[in-house]
Coordinates of C-alpha atoms and ligand atoms in Angstrom, one line a residue:
Chain Y
M1 CA 0.0 0.0 0.0
D2 CA 1.5 3.3 -1.1
Y3 CA -0.5 5.6 1.2
D4 CA -3.2 5.5 3.9
T5 CA -5.0 8.3 2.2
V6 CA -4.7 10.3 -1.0
I7 CA -6.2 13.7 -0.9
I8 CA -7.2 15.2 -4.3
G9 CA -7.1 19.0 -4.4
A10 CA -4.9 21.4 -2.4
G11 CA -7.4 24.1 -1.6
P12 CA -8.1 25.0 2.1
G13 CA -10.2 21.8 2.5
G14 CA -7.6 19.4 1.1
S15 CA -4.5 21.0 2.8
M16 CA -6.2 21.1 6.2
T17 CA -7.2 17.4 5.8
A18 CA -3.6 16.5 4.7
K19 CA -2.1 18.5 7.6
T20 CA -4.3 17.0 10.3
A21 CA -3.9 13.5 8.9
A22 CA -0.1 13.8 8.8
E23 CA -0.1 15.2 12.3
L24 CA -2.1 12.1 13.3
G25 CA 0.7 9.9 11.9
L26 CA -0.9 8.8 8.7
D27 CA 0.9 8.3 5.4
V28 CA -0.6 11.1 3.3
L29 CA -0.4 12.1 -0.4
L30 CA -1.9 15.5 -1.4
V31 CA -2.2 16.0 -5.2
E32 CA -3.0 19.2 -7.0
K33 CA -3.4 19.6 -10.7
R34 CA -2.2 23.2 -10.8
P35 CA 1.5 23.8 -11.2
E36 CA 1.3 26.4 -8.4
I37 CA -0.9 25.9 -5.3
G38 CA -3.3 28.8 -4.8
M39 CA -3.2 30.1 -8.4
P40 CA -5.4 31.2 -9.9
V41 CA -7.4 32.6 -7.0
R42 CA -11.1 32.0 -6.8
C43 CA -12.1 33.9 -3.7
G44 CA -13.1 37.2 -2.2
E45 CA -10.5 36.4 0.6
G46 CA -12.6 37.5 3.5
T47 CA -12.8 35.3 6.6
G48 CA -13.2 35.5 10.4
I49 CA -10.3 35.8 12.8
K50 CA -12.0 33.5 15.3
G51 CA -12.3 30.7 12.8
L52 CA -8.6 30.7 11.9
K53 CA -7.6 30.8 15.6
E54 CA -9.9 27.8 16.3
L55 CA -8.2 25.9 13.5
G56 CA -4.8 26.7 14.9
I57 CA -3.6 28.5 11.8
P58 CA -0.8 30.9 12.8
K59 CA -1.3 34.6 12.3
N60 CA 1.2 35.0 9.5
K61 CA 1.8 38.3 7.7
K62 CA 2.7 36.3 4.6
Y63 CA -0.9 35.6 3.9
I64 CA -2.9 38.1 5.9
A65 CA -3.4 41.2 3.7
W66 CA -5.6 43.3 6.0
E67 CA -7.7 43.3 9.2
T68 CA -11.3 44.4 9.3
K69 CA -13.6 45.4 12.2
G70 CA -17.1 44.8 10.7
E71 CA -19.4 45.3 7.9
Y72 CA -21.5 47.9 6.1
I73 CA -24.5 46.3 4.5
Y74 CA -26.3 48.5 1.9
S75 CA -29.9 48.0 1.1
P76 CA -31.0 48.8 -2.5
D77 CA -31.9 52.4 -1.6
G78 CA -28.2 53.0 -0.7
K79 CA -28.8 53.3 3.0
R80 CA -26.5 51.2 5.2
L81 CA -26.5 49.1 8.3
E82 CA -23.3 49.4 10.2
I83 CA -22.1 46.4 12.2
V84 CA -18.7 47.5 13.5
E85 CA -16.7 46.4 16.5
D86 CA -13.9 48.0 18.4
E87 CA -11.4 45.2 17.7
P88 CA -10.6 43.5 14.4
N89 CA -12.8 40.5 13.8
G90 CA -12.0 39.7 10.2
Y91 CA -9.1 39.1 7.9
V92 CA -8.8 39.7 4.2
L93 CA -6.3 37.1 3.1
E94 CA -3.9 36.9 0.2
R95 CA -5.3 33.5 -0.9
R96 CA -2.6 32.6 -3.3
M97 CA -0.2 32.7 -0.3
F98 CA -2.7 31.3 2.2
D99 CA -3.3 28.2 0.2
K100 CA 0.4 27.7 -0.4
Y101 CA 1.2 28.1 3.3
L102 CA -1.5 25.6 4.3
A103 CA 0.1 23.1 1.9
L104 CA 3.5 24.0 3.3
Y105 CA 2.2 23.3 6.8
A106 CA 0.8 20.0 5.6
A107 CA 4.2 19.1 4.1
K108 CA 6.0 20.1 7.3
A109 CA 3.6 17.8 9.2
G110 CA 4.8 15.0 7.0
A111 CA 2.4 14.8 4.0
D112 CA 3.8 14.2 0.6
I113 CA 2.7 16.8 -2.0
R114 CA 2.7 16.5 -5.7
T115 CA 1.7 19.5 -7.8
R116 CA 0.9 19.6 -11.5
T117 CA -0.5 16.2 -10.8
Y118 CA -4.0 15.5 -12.1
A119 CA -6.2 12.8 -10.7
M120 CA -7.8 11.0 -13.7
G121 CA -9.7 8.2 -12.2
I122 CA -10.3 5.7 -9.3
K123 CA -10.4 1.9 -9.4
R124 CA -11.4 -0.4 -6.6
E125 CA -9.3 -3.4 -5.9
N126 CA -9.7 -5.9 -3.0
G127 CA -11.3 -3.3 -0.7
F128 CA -8.7 -0.7 -1.5
L129 CA -8.3 2.0 -4.2
R130 CA -6.0 2.7 -7.0
I131 CA -5.8 6.4 -8.0
K132 CA -4.7 7.1 -11.6
L133 CA -2.5 10.2 -11.7
K134 CA -1.0 12.3 -14.5
H135 CA 2.2 14.3 -14.0
F136 CA 3.1 16.0 -17.3
N137 CA 3.1 13.1 -19.8
E138 CA 3.6 10.4 -17.2
V139 CA 0.5 8.4 -16.1
Y140 CA 0.8 6.2 -13.1
E141 CA -1.2 4.7 -10.2
V142 CA -0.9 4.9 -6.4
S143 CA -2.8 2.7 -4.0
C144 CA -4.5 3.8 -0.9
K145 CA -7.1 2.9 1.7
I146 CA -9.1 6.1 1.6
V147 CA -9.4 8.9 -1.0
V148 CA -10.6 12.4 -0.1
G149 CA -12.2 14.4 -2.8
A150 CA -11.3 18.0 -1.8
D151 CA -11.4 18.9 -5.5
G152 CA -13.7 21.9 -5.4
I153 CA -16.6 22.7 -7.7
E154 CA -15.0 21.2 -10.7
G155 CA -14.4 18.0 -8.7
T156 CA -14.8 14.6 -10.3
V157 CA -14.3 12.3 -7.3
G158 CA -18.0 12.5 -6.6
K159 CA -18.8 11.6 -10.2
W160 CA -16.4 8.6 -10.2
T161 CA -17.7 7.2 -6.9
G162 CA -21.4 7.8 -7.3
L163 CA -21.7 10.7 -4.8
E164 CA -24.0 13.3 -6.4
N165 CA -22.5 16.8 -6.0
R166 CA -23.7 18.6 -9.1
T167 CA -25.6 21.9 -8.4
K168 CA -28.8 23.1 -9.9
L169 CA -28.4 26.2 -12.1
S170 CA -30.9 28.1 -9.9
Q171 CA -28.7 27.3 -6.9
M172 CA -25.3 28.3 -8.3
T173 CA -24.0 31.8 -8.0
S174 CA -21.8 33.1 -10.8
N175 CA -19.1 35.5 -9.6
V176 CA -16.6 38.0 -10.9
Q177 CA -14.2 40.1 -8.9
Y178 CA -11.5 42.6 -9.6
E179 CA -8.7 43.5 -7.3
M180 CA -8.5 47.2 -7.5
V181 CA -6.1 49.9 -6.3
G182 CA -6.4 53.7 -6.1
L183 CA -9.8 53.5 -4.4
K184 CA -11.0 56.3 -2.1
L185 CA -12.4 53.9 0.6
E186 CA -14.5 55.8 3.1
N187 CA -13.6 53.3 5.8
P188 CA -10.9 50.8 4.9
E189 CA -11.6 48.9 8.1
V190 CA -15.0 47.5 7.0
M191 CA -16.2 45.0 4.5
E192 CA -19.0 46.4 2.4
F193 CA -22.0 44.4 1.0
Y194 CA -24.5 45.7 -1.5
L195 CA -27.9 44.1 -1.9
G196 CA -30.5 44.6 -4.5
R197 CA -32.1 42.9 -7.5
K198 CA -30.8 45.5 -9.9
I199 CA -27.3 45.4 -8.4
A200 CA -26.9 41.6 -8.1
P201 CA -30.0 39.5 -8.5
G202 CA -29.9 36.5 -6.2
G203 CA -26.5 37.5 -4.7
Y204 CA -24.7 40.7 -3.6
A205 CA -21.8 42.9 -4.5
W206 CA -18.9 43.3 -2.2
V207 CA -15.9 45.5 -1.4
F208 CA -13.4 43.8 0.8
P209 CA -10.5 46.1 1.7
K210 CA -6.9 44.8 1.3
G211 CA -5.2 48.1 2.1
E212 CA -5.9 51.8 2.6
D213 CA -6.8 52.1 -1.1
I214 CA -6.9 48.5 -2.3
A215 CA -9.9 46.2 -2.3
N216 CA -11.5 43.1 -3.8
V217 CA -14.5 44.5 -5.6
G218 CA -16.8 41.7 -6.7
L219 CA -20.3 40.5 -7.3
G220 CA -22.2 37.3 -7.5
I221 CA -25.6 36.7 -9.2
R222 CA -28.0 33.7 -9.7
P223 CA -27.4 33.4 -13.4
T224 CA -30.9 32.9 -14.7
G225 CA -31.3 36.1 -16.7
K226 CA -29.6 37.4 -19.8
D227 CA -26.6 39.4 -18.4
T228 CA -23.5 37.8 -17.0
A229 CA -21.9 38.5 -13.6
F230 CA -19.2 40.3 -15.5
E231 CA -21.7 42.8 -17.0
Y232 CA -23.3 43.3 -13.6
L233 CA -20.0 44.0 -12.0
N234 CA -18.9 46.5 -14.6
R235 CA -22.2 48.4 -14.2
F236 CA -21.8 48.3 -10.4
I237 CA -18.3 49.8 -10.5
S238 CA -19.2 52.5 -13.0
S239 CA -22.2 53.6 -10.8
H240 CA -20.0 54.2 -7.8
D241 CA -17.6 57.2 -7.9
Y242 CA -15.2 55.8 -5.3
L243 CA -14.7 52.7 -7.4
K244 CA -14.9 54.1 -10.9
K245 CA -11.5 55.8 -10.6
G246 CA -9.7 52.7 -9.3
K247 CA -7.4 50.6 -11.4
K248 CA -8.0 46.9 -11.9
V249 CA -4.9 44.9 -11.2
G250 CA -6.4 41.4 -11.1
M251 CA -9.5 39.4 -11.9
V252 CA -11.2 36.4 -10.3
V253 CA -14.0 34.3 -11.8
G254 CA -15.8 31.5 -10.1
G255 CA -19.0 29.8 -9.0
V256 CA -20.3 29.3 -5.5
P257 CA -22.8 26.5 -5.0
V258 CA -25.5 27.8 -2.6
Q259 CA -27.8 24.8 -2.6
G260 CA -26.8 23.7 0.9
P261 CA -24.6 20.6 1.7
I262 CA -24.9 17.5 -0.5
T263 CA -27.1 14.7 0.8
K264 CA -24.4 12.1 1.0
S265 CA -20.7 12.8 1.4
V266 CA -19.3 9.3 2.0
T267 CA -19.2 5.9 0.4
D268 CA -16.8 3.0 0.8
N269 CA -13.2 4.3 1.0
V270 CA -14.3 7.8 -0.1
L271 CA -15.0 11.1 1.6
L272 CA -15.8 14.5 0.1
V273 CA -14.7 17.8 1.7
G274 CA -15.3 21.5 1.1
D275 CA -16.9 22.8 -2.0
A276 CA -17.0 19.3 -3.4
A277 CA -19.5 18.5 -0.6
R278 CA -21.0 22.0 -0.9
H279 CA -19.9 22.9 2.6
V280 CA -19.9 26.6 1.6
D281 CA -22.3 28.8 3.4
P282 CA -25.3 29.3 1.1
L283 CA -26.1 32.8 2.4
T284 CA -22.7 34.5 2.5
G285 CA -20.8 32.3 0.0
G286 CA -18.0 31.9 2.6
G287 CA -16.4 28.5 2.2
M288 CA -12.8 28.5 3.5
Y289 CA -13.6 28.0 7.2
N290 CA -16.1 25.2 6.6
A291 CA -13.9 23.4 4.2
M292 CA -11.0 23.4 6.7
V293 CA -13.2 22.5 9.7
C294 CA -14.7 19.6 7.8
G295 CA -11.2 18.6 6.5
R296 CA -10.0 18.3 10.1
I297 CA -13.0 16.1 11.0
A298 CA -12.3 14.0 7.9
A299 CA -8.7 13.4 9.0
K300 CA -9.7 12.3 12.4
V301 CA -12.2 9.8 11.1
I302 CA -9.6 8.5 8.6
R303 CA -7.2 7.9 11.5
E304 CA -9.9 5.8 13.2
A305 CA -10.7 3.9 10.0
V306 CA -7.1 3.0 9.5
D307 CA -6.8 1.9 13.2
T308 CA -9.8 -0.4 12.9
Q309 CA -9.1 -1.3 9.3
N310 CA -12.7 -0.4 8.5
F311 CA -13.1 1.7 5.3
S312 CA -16.8 1.0 4.8
E313 CA -19.4 3.6 4.1
E314 CA -21.1 2.6 7.4
F315 CA -17.9 3.5 9.4
L316 CA -17.1 6.6 7.4
M317 CA -20.6 7.9 8.2
K318 CA -19.0 9.1 11.4
Y319 CA -17.4 11.8 9.3
E320 CA -20.7 12.8 7.8
N321 CA -22.4 12.8 11.2
E322 CA -19.7 14.9 12.8
W323 CA -19.5 17.5 10.1
R324 CA -23.3 17.9 10.2
E325 CA -23.1 18.3 13.9
K326 CA -20.4 21.0 13.6
V327 CA -21.6 23.0 10.6
G328 CA -24.9 21.4 9.5
A329 CA -27.2 23.6 11.6
G330 CA -25.5 26.8 10.5
L331 CA -25.7 25.7 6.8
M332 CA -29.4 24.9 7.0
R333 CA -30.1 28.2 8.8
S334 CA -28.2 30.1 6.1
L335 CA -30.1 28.2 3.5
K336 CA -33.4 29.3 5.1
V337 CA -32.5 32.9 5.4
K338 CA -31.2 32.9 1.8
E339 CA -34.5 31.4 0.6
V340 CA -36.4 34.2 2.4
L341 CA -34.1 36.9 1.1
E342 CA -34.3 35.8 -2.5
K343 CA -38.0 36.3 -2.5
L344 CA -37.8 39.9 -1.4
S345 CA -38.3 42.9 -3.7
D346 CA -36.0 45.8 -3.5
E347 CA -38.6 47.8 -1.6
Q348 CA -39.0 45.0 1.0
M349 CA -35.2 44.9 1.4
N350 CA -35.3 48.6 2.0
Q351 CA -37.9 48.1 4.7
I352 CA -35.8 45.5 6.4
G353 CA -32.8 47.7 6.3
K354 CA -34.8 50.5 8.0
F355 CA -36.0 48.0 10.6
L356 CA -32.6 46.8 11.4
R357 CA -31.1 50.3 11.5
G358 CA -33.7 51.1 14.0
M359 CA -32.6 48.2 16.2
K360 CA -29.1 49.6 16.6
I361 CA -27.4 46.2 16.3
G362 CA -24.0 48.0 15.9
K363 CA -22.9 46.8 19.2
L364 CA -23.9 43.2 18.9
D365 CA -21.1 40.7 19.6
I366 CA -20.5 39.6 16.0
K367 CA -17.2 37.9 15.7
E368 CA -17.4 35.8 12.6
V369 CA -17.8 37.6 9.3
S370 CA -19.2 34.5 7.6
T371 CA -21.9 33.9 10.3
S372 CA -22.7 37.5 11.3
L373 CA -25.8 37.7 9.3
L374 CA -27.1 34.7 11.0
K375 CA -26.6 36.1 14.4
L376 CA -29.3 38.7 13.8
P377 CA -32.0 38.5 16.4
P378 CA -35.0 36.2 15.9
E379 CA -37.3 39.2 15.5
F380 CA -35.5 39.8 12.3
I381 CA -36.6 36.5 10.8
K382 CA -40.1 37.1 12.1
F383 CA -40.2 40.5 10.6
V384 CA -39.0 39.2 7.3
E385 CA -41.6 36.5 7.3
S386 CA -44.3 39.0 8.1
L387 CA -43.4 40.8 4.9
L388 CA -44.0 37.8 2.7
Chain F
M1 CA -20.8 23.4 -27.4
E2 CA -17.6 25.5 -27.8
V3 CA -15.5 27.5 -25.3
E4 CA -14.0 30.9 -26.0
E5 CA -10.3 31.3 -25.4
Y6 CA -10.9 33.8 -22.7
C7 CA -12.4 31.1 -20.4
C8 CA -10.9 31.5 -16.9
Y9 CA -11.0 27.7 -15.9
C10 CA -13.2 28.4 -12.9
G11 CA -15.1 25.1 -13.3
T12 CA -18.6 26.6 -12.7
C13 CA -19.9 25.1 -16.0
S14 CA -18.7 21.6 -15.0
N15 CA -20.6 21.7 -11.7
V16 CA -24.0 22.6 -13.2
C17 CA -24.0 20.4 -16.3
P18 CA -26.8 17.9 -15.7
E19 CA -25.2 15.4 -18.1
K20 CA -21.8 15.6 -16.5
A21 CA -20.4 16.4 -19.9
I22 CA -17.9 19.0 -18.9
E23 CA -14.6 18.5 -17.2
L24 CA -11.5 20.6 -16.7
S25 CA -8.5 18.8 -18.2
D26 CA -5.1 18.4 -16.7
N27 CA -4.0 21.7 -18.1
E28 CA -7.3 23.3 -16.9
K29 CA -8.9 23.5 -20.3
V30 CA -12.6 23.1 -20.4
E31 CA -13.5 19.8 -22.2
I32 CA -17.1 19.3 -23.4
D33 CA -18.2 15.9 -24.4
N34 CA -20.5 16.9 -27.2
N35 CA -21.8 13.3 -27.5
A36 CA -23.2 13.5 -24.0
C37 CA -24.4 17.1 -24.3
I38 CA -28.1 17.6 -24.6
K39 CA -27.8 21.3 -25.6
C40 CA -29.8 22.5 -22.5
G41 CA -27.8 25.8 -22.3
I42 CA -27.3 25.6 -18.6
C43 CA -23.5 26.0 -18.9
V44 CA -24.0 29.0 -21.1
K45 CA -26.0 30.8 -18.4
A46 CA -23.8 29.7 -15.5
C47 CA -20.5 31.0 -17.0
P48 CA -19.6 34.2 -15.2
V49 CA -17.9 35.7 -18.2
G50 CA -20.1 34.2 -21.0
A51 CA -17.4 32.0 -22.5
I52 CA -19.5 29.1 -23.7
Y53 CA -21.5 29.2 -27.0
G54 CA -22.9 26.9 -29.6
L55 CA -26.7 26.6 -28.9
Ligands
FAD1 C1 -15.6 34.7 -6.5 C2 -15.6 34.0 -5.2 C3 -15.4 34.6 -4.0 C4 -15.4 33.9 -2.8 N1 -15.2 34.6 -1.6 C5 -15.0 34.0 -0.5 C6 -14.7 34.7 0.7 O1 -14.6 35.9 0.7 N2 -14.5 34.0 1.9 C7 -14.6 32.6 1.9 O2 -14.5 32.0 3.0 N3 -14.9 31.9 0.8 C8 -15.1 32.6 -0.4 N4 -15.4 31.8 -1.6 C9 -15.5 30.4 -1.5 C10 -14.2 29.7 -1.3 O3 -13.3 30.2 -2.3 C11 -14.3 28.2 -1.4 O4 -15.4 27.8 -0.6 C12 -13.1 27.5 -1.0 O5 -12.0 27.7 -1.9 C13 -13.3 26.0 -0.9 O6 -12.2 25.3 -0.7 P1 -12.0 23.8 -1.2 O7 -10.7 23.4 -0.6 O8 -13.2 23.0 -0.9 O9 -11.9 23.9 -2.8 P2 -10.9 24.7 -3.7 O10 -10.3 25.8 -3.0 O11 -11.7 25.0 -4.9 O12 -9.8 23.7 -4.1 C14 -10.0 22.6 -4.9 C15 -8.6 22.2 -5.5 O13 -8.7 20.9 -6.2 C16 -8.0 20.9 -7.3 N5 -8.4 19.9 -8.2 C17 -9.7 19.7 -8.8 N6 -9.7 18.6 -9.5 C18 -8.5 18.0 -9.4 C19 -8.0 16.8 -10.0 N7 -8.7 16.1 -10.8 N8 -6.7 16.5 -9.7 C20 -6.0 17.3 -8.9 N9 -6.4 18.4 -8.3 C21 -7.7 18.8 -8.6 C22 -8.2 22.3 -7.9 O14 -7.2 22.7 -8.8 C23 -8.2 23.2 -6.6 O15 -6.9 23.7 -6.3 C24 -15.5 32.5 -2.8 C25 -15.6 31.8 -4.0 C26 -15.6 32.5 -5.2 C27 -15.8 31.8 -6.5
SF4_2 S1 -25.5 22.6 -22.9 FE1 -26.2 21.5 -21.1 S2 -25.7 19.3 -21.4 FE2 -24.5 20.5 -22.9 S3 -22.5 20.9 -21.9 FE3 -23.8 22.7 -21.4 S4 -24.8 22.2 -19.5 FE4 -24.0 20.3 -20.3
SF4_3 S1 -17.8 28.7 -16.4 FE1 -16.9 29.8 -18.2 S2 -15.0 30.7 -17.4 FE2 -15.6 29.1 -16.0 S3 -14.6 27.2 -16.7 FE3 -16.6 27.2 -17.7 S4 -16.3 28.3 -19.6 FE4 -14.5 28.7 -18.4

């Protein structure tokens, strides 16, 4: 047997799985099809400080571009709700460096890493697996006990092993973002969110600061109409003076599946982690933290499976049960709020904005950027429901 | 279905194709299996930059 586990995809989910599994003493191989881990970036790069701390990820200037203290959330009428704390609660990362460092931490813990190595298929053999890999023109196989599909939205491990992880068009957001410089940011310490059907139908526009005058300016839509996310973003930028004059120095394109987690994430010898299991938050589109948390759980269950030599679906369900316990309720709550929000007209959103501004929630203890919207008081949900 | 050269290899199209006819190749090129494709147009709509055509 070449490895206890082969992990496909060196995004945050895969690298965290590899790091934890190696720390637990397993023989680990992490493969990534890209020549350079972390490139190209497919992310707005915003995340919560608390989450990274919980995961034991060091505060390293190499991949933390900026700290933020809260959010401005704009309703369609342009009025905003300010949720700002005294102390920083969020990071805007340099994802290309973050992903690379996570892989580096995994390697330091003992995992083998092969980049420019493309997983082409999986064969079952006597209760184990053979993974077919391609490195430049060389095609070869490695054997392992468990494979982890941390292969993101384009992932094929699910397809090969009968785990359904495709997303409905109506549940996929289509996103484009520019990294921009030379912006006159009113408050470079907050992340800005813009809601509205005309701005970003089924999604939102964001301005995540990465410096005094640098920010990720992006937008996601539910792509059921005629215009692309690209066209919406260009219109959004040209309608805001403080963005219009900025210079675009980079571009990010990607999809975020907001359907909620997949119904089944394990089968014999196989686990799916991160975007491949749709662990991403359906309301905010934040997926890094969940991918890493679930990756950590996956590694622990793989350790137990190797110890007991039990690689059956039945045993691996432990992973599914544990991740559902950890993030499942949050994901389902987000899904619910998202389903309510997407039914609202711009006028109704304006009313909600007004209601919330009246509640003065500015001092609420909101620590996690990716979960902050969910921590709104229960009256909020009731109020929204009364509008429908 | 065909893909414009300006495709950014984000993989969104592959995730929504109901026929599983789209994959990103080893060098991250979008590969569409036109024998499996049913011309539903879902990938065309999903692409953030409008890089797929051929309906
Ligand atoms: C525009 C945009 C903005 C976003 N903004 C945020 C944000 O601000 N905050 C946040 O938390 N989340 C954000 N997200 C979501 C976040 O980027 C993802 O949830 C996160 O990257 C998921 O991590 P992952 O490890 O599951 O998958 P990925 O990061 O997608 O990693 C999957 C890896 O697998 C590799 N791979 C795939 N197939 C193979 C194969 N066959 N062989 C070898 N390797 C393979 C890929 O090359 C890739 O490197 C955003 C997403 C988008 C698209
Ligand atoms: S048109 Fe439909 S079936 Fe054909 S590749 Fe696109 S999504 Fe798949
Ligand atoms: S969705 Fe568009 S940009 Fe993304 S991989 Fe498919 S064709 Fe390329």
